[in-house]
Short mmCIF file of N, CA and C in Angstrom, two decimals:
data_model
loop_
_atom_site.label_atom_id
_atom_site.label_comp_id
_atom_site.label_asym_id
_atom_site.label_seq_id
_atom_site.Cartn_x
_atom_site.Cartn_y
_atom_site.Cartn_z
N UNK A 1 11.60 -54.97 17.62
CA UNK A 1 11.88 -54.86 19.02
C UNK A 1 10.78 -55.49 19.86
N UNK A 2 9.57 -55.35 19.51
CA UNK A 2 8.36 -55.68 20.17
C UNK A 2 8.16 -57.19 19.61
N UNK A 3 8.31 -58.32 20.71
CA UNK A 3 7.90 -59.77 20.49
C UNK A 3 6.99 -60.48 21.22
N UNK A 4 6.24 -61.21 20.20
CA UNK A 4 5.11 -61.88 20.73
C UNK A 4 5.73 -63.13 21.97
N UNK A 5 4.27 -62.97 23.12
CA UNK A 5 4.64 -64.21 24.24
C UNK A 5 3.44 -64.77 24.49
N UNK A 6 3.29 -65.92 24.72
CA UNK A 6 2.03 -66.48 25.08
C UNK A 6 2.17 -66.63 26.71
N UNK A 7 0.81 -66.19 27.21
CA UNK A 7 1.23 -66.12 28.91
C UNK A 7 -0.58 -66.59 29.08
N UNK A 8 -0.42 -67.60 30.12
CA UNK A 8 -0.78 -67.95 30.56
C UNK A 8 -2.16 -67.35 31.06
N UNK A 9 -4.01 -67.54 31.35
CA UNK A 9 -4.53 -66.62 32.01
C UNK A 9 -4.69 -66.15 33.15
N UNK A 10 -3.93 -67.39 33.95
CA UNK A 10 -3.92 -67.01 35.51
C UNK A 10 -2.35 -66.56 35.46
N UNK A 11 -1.61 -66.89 34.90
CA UNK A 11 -0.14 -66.17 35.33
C UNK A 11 -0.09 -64.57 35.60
N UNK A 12 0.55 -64.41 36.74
CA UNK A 12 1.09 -62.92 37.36
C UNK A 12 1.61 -62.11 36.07
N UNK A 13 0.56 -61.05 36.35
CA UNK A 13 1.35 -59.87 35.03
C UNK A 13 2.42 -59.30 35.34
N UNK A 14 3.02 -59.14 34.34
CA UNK A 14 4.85 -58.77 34.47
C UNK A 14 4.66 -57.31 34.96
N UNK A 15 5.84 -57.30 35.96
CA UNK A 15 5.37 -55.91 36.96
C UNK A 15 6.07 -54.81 35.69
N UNK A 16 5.34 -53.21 36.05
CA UNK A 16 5.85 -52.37 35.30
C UNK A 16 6.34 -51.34 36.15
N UNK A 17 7.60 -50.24 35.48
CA UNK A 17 8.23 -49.59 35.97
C UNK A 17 7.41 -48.79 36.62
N UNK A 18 8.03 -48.25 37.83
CA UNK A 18 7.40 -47.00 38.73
C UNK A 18 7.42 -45.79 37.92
N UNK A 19 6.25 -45.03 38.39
CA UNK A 19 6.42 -43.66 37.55
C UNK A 19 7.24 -42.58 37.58
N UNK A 20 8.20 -42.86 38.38
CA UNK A 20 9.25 -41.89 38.33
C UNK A 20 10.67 -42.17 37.28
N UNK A 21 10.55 -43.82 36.97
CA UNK A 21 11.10 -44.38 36.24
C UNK A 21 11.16 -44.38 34.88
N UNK A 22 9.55 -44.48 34.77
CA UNK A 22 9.31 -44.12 33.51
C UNK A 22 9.26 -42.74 33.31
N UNK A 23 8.97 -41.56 34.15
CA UNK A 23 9.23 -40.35 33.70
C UNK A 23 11.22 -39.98 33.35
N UNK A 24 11.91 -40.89 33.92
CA UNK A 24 13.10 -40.60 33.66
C UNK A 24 13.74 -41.04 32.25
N UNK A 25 13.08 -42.48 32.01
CA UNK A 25 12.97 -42.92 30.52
C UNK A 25 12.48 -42.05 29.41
N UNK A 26 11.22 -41.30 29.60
CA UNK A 26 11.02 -40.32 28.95
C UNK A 26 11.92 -39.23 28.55
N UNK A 27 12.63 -38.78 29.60
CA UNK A 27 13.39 -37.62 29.66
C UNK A 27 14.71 -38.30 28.62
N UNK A 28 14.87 -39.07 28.79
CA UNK A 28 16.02 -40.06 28.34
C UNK A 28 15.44 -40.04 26.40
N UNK A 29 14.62 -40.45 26.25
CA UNK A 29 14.03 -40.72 25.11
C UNK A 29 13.94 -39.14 23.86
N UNK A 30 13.49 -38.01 24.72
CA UNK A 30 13.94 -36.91 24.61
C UNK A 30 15.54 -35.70 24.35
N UNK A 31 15.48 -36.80 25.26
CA UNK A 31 17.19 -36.13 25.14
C UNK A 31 18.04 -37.10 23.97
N UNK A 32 17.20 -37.90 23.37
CA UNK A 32 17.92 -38.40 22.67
C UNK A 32 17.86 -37.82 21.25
N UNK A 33 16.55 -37.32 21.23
CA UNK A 33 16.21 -36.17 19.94
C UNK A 33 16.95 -35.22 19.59
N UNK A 34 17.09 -34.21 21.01
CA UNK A 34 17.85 -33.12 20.99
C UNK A 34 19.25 -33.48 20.65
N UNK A 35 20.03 -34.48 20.85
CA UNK A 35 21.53 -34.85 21.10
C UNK A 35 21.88 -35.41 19.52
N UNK A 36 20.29 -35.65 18.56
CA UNK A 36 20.79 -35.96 17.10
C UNK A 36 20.01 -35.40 16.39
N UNK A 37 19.54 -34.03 16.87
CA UNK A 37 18.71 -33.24 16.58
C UNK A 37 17.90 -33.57 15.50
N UNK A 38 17.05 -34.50 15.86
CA UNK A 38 16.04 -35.26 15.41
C UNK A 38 14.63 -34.47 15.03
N UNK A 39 14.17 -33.58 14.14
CA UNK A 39 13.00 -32.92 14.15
C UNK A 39 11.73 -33.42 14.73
N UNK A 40 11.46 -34.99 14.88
CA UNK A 40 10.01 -35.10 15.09
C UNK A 40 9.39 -34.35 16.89
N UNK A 41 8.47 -34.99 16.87
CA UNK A 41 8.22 -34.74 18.40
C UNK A 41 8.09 -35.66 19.43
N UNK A 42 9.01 -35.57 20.30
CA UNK A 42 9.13 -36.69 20.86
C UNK A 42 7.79 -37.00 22.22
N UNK A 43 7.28 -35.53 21.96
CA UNK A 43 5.83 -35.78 23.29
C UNK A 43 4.91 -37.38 22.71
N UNK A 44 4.91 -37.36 21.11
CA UNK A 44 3.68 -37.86 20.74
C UNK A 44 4.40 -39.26 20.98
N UNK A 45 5.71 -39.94 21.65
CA UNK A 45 5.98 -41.22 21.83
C UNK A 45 5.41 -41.40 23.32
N UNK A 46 5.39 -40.61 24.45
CA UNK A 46 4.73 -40.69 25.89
C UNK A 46 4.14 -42.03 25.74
N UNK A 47 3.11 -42.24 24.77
CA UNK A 47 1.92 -43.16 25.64
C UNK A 47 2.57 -44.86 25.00
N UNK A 48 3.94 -44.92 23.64
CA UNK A 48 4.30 -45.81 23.34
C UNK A 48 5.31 -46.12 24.19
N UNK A 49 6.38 -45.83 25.16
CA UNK A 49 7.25 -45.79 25.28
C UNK A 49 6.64 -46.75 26.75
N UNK A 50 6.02 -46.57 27.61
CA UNK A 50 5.47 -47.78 28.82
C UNK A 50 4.98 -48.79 28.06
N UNK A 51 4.85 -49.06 26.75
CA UNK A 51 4.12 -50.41 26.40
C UNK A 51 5.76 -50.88 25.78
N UNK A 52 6.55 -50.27 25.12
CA UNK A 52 7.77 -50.90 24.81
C UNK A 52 8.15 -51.08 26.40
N UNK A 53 8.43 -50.38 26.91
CA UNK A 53 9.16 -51.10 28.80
C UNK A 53 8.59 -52.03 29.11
N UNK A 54 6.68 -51.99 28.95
CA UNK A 54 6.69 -53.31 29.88
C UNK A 54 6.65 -54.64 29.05
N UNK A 55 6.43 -54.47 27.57
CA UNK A 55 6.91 -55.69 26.60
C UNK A 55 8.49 -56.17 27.19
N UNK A 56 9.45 -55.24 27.27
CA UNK A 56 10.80 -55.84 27.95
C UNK A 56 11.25 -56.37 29.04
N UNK A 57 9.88 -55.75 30.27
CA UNK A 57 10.44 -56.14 31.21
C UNK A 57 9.36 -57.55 31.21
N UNK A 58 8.50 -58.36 30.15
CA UNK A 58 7.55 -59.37 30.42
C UNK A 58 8.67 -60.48 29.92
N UNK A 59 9.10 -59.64 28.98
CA UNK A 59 9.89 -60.99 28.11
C UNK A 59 11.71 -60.85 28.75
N UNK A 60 11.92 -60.44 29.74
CA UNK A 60 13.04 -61.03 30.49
C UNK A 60 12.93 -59.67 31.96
N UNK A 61 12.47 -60.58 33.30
CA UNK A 61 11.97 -59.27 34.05
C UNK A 61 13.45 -58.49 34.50
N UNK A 62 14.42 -59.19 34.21
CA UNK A 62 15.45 -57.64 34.32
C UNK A 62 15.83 -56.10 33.95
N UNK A 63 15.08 -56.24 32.70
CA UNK A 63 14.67 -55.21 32.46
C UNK A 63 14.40 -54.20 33.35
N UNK A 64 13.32 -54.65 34.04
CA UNK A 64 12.69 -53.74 35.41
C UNK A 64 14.18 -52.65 36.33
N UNK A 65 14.69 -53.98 36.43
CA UNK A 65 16.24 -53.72 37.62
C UNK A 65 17.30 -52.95 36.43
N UNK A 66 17.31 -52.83 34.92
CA UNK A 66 17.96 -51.84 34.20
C UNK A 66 17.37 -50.66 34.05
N UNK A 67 16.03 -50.54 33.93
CA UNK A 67 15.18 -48.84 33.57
C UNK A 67 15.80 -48.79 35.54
N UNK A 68 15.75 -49.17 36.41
CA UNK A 68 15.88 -48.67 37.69
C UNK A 68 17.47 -48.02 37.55
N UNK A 69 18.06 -49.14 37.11
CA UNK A 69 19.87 -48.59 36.83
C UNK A 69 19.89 -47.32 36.53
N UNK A 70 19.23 -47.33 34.97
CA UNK A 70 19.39 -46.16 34.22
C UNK A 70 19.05 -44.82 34.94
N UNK A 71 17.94 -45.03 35.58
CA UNK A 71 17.43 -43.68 36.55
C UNK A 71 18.44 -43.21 37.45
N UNK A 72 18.84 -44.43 38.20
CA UNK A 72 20.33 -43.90 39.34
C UNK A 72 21.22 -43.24 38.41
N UNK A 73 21.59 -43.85 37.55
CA UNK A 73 23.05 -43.39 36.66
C UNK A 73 23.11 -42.53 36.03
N UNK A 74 21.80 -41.83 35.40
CA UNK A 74 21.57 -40.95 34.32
C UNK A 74 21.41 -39.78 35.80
N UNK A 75 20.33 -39.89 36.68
CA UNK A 75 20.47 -38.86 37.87
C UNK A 75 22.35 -38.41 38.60
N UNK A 76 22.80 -39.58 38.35
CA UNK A 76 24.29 -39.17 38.87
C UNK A 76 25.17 -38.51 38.15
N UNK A 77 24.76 -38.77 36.85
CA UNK A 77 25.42 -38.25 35.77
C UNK A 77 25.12 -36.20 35.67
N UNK A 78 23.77 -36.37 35.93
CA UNK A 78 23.32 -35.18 35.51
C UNK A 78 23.82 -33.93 36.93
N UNK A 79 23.81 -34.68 38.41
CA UNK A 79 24.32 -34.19 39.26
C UNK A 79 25.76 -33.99 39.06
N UNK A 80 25.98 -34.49 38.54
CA UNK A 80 28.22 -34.48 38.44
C UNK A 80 28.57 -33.30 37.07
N UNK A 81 27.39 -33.72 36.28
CA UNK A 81 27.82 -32.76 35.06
C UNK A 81 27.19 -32.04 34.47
N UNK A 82 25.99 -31.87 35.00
CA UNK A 82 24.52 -30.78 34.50
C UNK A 82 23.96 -31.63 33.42
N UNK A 83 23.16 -31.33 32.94
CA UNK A 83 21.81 -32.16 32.28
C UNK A 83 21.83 -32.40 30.96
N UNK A 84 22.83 -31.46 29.94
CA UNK A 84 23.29 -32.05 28.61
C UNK A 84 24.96 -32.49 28.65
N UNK A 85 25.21 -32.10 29.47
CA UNK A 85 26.87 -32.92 29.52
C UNK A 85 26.82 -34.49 29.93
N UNK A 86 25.64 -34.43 31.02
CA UNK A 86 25.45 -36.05 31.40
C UNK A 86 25.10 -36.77 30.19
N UNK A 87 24.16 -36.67 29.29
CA UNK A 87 23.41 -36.93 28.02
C UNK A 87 24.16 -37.25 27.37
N UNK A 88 25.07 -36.43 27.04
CA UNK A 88 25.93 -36.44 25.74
C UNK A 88 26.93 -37.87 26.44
N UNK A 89 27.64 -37.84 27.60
CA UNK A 89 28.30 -38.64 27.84
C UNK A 89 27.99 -39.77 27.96
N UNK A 90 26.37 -39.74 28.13
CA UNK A 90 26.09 -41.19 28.36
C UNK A 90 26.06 -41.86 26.89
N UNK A 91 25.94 -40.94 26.04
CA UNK A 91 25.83 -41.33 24.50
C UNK A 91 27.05 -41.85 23.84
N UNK A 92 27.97 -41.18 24.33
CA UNK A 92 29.70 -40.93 23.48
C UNK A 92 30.66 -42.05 24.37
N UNK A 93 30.94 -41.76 25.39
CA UNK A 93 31.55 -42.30 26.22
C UNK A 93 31.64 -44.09 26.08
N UNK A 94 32.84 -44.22 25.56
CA UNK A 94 33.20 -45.44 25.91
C UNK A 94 34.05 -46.03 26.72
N UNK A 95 34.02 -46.62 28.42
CA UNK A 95 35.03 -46.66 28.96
C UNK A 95 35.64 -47.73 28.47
N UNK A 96 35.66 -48.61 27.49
CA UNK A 96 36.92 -49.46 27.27
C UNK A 96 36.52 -50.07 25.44
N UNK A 97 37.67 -50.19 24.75
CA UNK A 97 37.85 -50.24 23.63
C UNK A 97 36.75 -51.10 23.07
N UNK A 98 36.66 -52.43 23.39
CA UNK A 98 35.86 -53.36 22.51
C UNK A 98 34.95 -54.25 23.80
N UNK A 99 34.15 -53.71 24.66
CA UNK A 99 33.85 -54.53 25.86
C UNK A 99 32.38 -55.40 24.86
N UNK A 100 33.17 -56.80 25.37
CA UNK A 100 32.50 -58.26 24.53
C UNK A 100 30.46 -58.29 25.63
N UNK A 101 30.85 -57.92 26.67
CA UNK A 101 29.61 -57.84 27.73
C UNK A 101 29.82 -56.71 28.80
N UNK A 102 28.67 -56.11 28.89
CA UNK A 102 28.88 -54.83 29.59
C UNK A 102 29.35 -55.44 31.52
N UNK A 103 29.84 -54.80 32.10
CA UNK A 103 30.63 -54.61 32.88
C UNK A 103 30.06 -53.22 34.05
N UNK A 104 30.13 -52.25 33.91
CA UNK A 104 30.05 -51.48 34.68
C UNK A 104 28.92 -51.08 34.49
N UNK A 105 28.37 -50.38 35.61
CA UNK A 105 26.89 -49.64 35.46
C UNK A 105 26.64 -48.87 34.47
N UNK A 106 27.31 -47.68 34.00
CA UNK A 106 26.97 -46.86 33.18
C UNK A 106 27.22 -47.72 31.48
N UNK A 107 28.31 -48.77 31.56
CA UNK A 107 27.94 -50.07 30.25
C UNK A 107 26.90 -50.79 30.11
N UNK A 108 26.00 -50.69 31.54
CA UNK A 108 24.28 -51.86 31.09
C UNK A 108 23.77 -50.70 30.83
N UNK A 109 23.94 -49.30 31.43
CA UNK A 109 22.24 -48.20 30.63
C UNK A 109 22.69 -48.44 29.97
N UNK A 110 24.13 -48.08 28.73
CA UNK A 110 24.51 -48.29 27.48
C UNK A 110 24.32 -49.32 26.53
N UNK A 111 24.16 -50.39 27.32
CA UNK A 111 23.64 -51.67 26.55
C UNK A 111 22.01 -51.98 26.43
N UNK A 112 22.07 -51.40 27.60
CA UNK A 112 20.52 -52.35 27.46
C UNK A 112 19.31 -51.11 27.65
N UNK A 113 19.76 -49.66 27.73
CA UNK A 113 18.65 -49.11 27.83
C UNK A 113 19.25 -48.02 27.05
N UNK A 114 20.06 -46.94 26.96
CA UNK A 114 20.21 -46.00 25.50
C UNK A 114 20.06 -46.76 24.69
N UNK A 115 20.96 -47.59 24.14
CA UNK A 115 21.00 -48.27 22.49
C UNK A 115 19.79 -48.66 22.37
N UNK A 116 19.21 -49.29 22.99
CA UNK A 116 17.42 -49.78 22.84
C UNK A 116 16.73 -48.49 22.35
N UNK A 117 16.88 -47.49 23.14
CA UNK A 117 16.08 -46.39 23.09
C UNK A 117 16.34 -45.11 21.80
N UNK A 118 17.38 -45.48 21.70
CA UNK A 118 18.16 -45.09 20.30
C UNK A 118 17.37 -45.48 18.59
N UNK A 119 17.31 -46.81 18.76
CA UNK A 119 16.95 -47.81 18.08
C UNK A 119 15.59 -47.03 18.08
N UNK A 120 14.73 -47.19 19.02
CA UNK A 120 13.55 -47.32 19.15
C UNK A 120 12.80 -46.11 18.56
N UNK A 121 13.72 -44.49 19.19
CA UNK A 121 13.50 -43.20 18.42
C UNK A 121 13.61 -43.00 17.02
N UNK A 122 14.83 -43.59 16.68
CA UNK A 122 14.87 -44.03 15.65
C UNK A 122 13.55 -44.23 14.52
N UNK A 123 13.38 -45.83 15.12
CA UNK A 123 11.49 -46.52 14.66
C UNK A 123 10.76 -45.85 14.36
N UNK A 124 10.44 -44.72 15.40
CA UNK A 124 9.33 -44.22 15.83
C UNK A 124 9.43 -43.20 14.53
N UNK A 125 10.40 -42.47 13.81
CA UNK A 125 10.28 -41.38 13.17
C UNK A 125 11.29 -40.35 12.88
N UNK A 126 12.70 -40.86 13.40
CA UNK A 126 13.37 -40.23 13.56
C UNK A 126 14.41 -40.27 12.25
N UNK A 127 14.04 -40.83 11.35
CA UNK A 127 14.95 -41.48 10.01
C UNK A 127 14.58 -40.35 9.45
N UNK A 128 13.64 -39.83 9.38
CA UNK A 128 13.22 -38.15 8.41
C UNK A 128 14.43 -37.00 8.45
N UNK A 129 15.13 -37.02 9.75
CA UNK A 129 15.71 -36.09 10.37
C UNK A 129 16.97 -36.64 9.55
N UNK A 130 17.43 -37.57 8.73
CA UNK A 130 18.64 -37.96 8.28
C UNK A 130 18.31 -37.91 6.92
N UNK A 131 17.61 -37.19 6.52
CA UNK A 131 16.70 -37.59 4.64
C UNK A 131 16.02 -38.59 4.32
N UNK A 132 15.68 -39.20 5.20
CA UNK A 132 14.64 -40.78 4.72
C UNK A 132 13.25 -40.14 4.11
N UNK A 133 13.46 -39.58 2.88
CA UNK A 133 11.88 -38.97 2.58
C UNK A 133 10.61 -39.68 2.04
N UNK A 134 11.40 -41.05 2.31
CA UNK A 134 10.13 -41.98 1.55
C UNK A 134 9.61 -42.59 3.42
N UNK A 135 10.24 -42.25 4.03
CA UNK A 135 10.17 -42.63 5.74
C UNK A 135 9.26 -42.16 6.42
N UNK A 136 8.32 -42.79 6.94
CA UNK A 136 7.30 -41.75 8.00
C UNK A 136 6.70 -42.34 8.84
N UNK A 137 7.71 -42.65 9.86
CA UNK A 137 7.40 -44.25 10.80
C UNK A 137 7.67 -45.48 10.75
N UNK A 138 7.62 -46.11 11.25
CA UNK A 138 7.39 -47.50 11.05
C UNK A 138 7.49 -48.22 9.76
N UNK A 139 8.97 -49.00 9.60
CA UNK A 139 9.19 -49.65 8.08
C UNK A 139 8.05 -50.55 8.05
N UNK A 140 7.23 -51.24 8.99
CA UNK A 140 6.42 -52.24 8.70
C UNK A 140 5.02 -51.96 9.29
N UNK A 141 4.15 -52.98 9.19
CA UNK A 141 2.97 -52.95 10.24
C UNK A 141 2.00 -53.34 10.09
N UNK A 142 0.68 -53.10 10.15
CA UNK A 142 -0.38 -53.72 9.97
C UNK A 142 -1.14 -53.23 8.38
N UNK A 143 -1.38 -53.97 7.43
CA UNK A 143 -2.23 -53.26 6.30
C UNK A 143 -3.56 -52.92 6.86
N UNK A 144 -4.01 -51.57 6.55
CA UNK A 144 -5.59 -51.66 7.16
C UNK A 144 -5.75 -50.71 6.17
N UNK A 145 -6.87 -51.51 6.22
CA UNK A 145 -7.84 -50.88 5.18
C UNK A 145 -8.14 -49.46 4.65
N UNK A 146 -7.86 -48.84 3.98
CA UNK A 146 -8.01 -47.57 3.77
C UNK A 146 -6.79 -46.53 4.55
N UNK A 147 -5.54 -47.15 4.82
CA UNK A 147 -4.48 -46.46 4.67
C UNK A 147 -3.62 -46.28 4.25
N UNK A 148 -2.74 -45.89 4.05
CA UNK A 148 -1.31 -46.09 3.11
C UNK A 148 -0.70 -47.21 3.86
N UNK A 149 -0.10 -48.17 2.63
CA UNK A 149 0.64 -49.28 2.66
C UNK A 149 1.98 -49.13 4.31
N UNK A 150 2.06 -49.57 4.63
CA UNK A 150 3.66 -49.03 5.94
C UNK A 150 4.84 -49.75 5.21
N UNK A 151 5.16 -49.98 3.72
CA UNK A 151 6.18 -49.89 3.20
C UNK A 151 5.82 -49.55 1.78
N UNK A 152 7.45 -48.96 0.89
CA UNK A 152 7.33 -48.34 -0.38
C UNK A 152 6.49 -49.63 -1.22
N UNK A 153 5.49 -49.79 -1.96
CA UNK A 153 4.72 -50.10 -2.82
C UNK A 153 5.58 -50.20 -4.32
N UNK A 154 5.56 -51.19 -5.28
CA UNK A 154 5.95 -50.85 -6.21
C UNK A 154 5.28 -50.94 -7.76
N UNK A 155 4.69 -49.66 -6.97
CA UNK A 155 3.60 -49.04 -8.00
C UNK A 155 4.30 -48.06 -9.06
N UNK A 156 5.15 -47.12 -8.25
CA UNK A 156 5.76 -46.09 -8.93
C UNK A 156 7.12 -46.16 -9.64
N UNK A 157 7.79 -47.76 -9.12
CA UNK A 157 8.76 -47.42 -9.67
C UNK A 157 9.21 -48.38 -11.22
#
């Protein structure tokens, strides 16, 4: 999910979400635990979850104008239907059979900010909660020195 960009040293840093934005992403990121009752903890993603937003919003700045979507839509949602009915619907809900490009507001959070964030909980740790017992984070990553490998080794088998 996270891709490298070469930027310039005088180029303008890619703006990042407001903090009410990102506190709503959070809440979003959370509720995504509870809704696949995911055991890990989703506090300890807080300080990853603004460096995945503003990696998205550097490498295409619309991003910015979808975490803003998502905040309106997920707040409208939660006003119309209380705070796990909105959740769940934003999860389940498909308004049309096979849509080729999203279309309506509540189809871009669905495209471009749950499923991301899905994905991303996922990454982070959430494969344990489905039996992944060889799983504990991150399929890949950096080798460093004196830690366990970040994929199965085939030492044991």
């Amino acid at each position: 999910m996270y891709q490298n960009r070469a930027q310039h040293l005088l180029s303008p840093k890619a703006p990042v979400a407001q903090d009410s934005v990102e506190e709503a992403m959070c809440r979003l990121l959370v509720a995504i635990g509870s809704f696949w009752n995911l055991t890990d903890e989703p506090e300890a993603y807080r300080t990853r979850l603004p460096a995945f937003m503003t990696n998205r919003i550097s490498l295409d700045p619309k991003y910015q104008d979808y975490y803003a979507l998502a905040q309106r839509v997920i707040d409208a949602l939660i006003a119309e239907k209380g705070e796990a009915a909105a959740y769940e619907y934003l999860f389940t809900n498909k308004p049309r059979a096979k849509p080729a490009l999203p279309v309506t507001e509540l189809e871009y959070v669905q495209y471009y900010v749950a499923n991301e964030f899905i994905a991303l909980r996922l990454a982070l740790g959430g494969f344990s909660a489905f039996g992944a017992l060889n799983y504990r984070g991150y399929f890949g990553g950096a080798n460093v020195p004196g830690q366990p490998a970040p994929y199965r080794t085939g030492g044991g088998i």
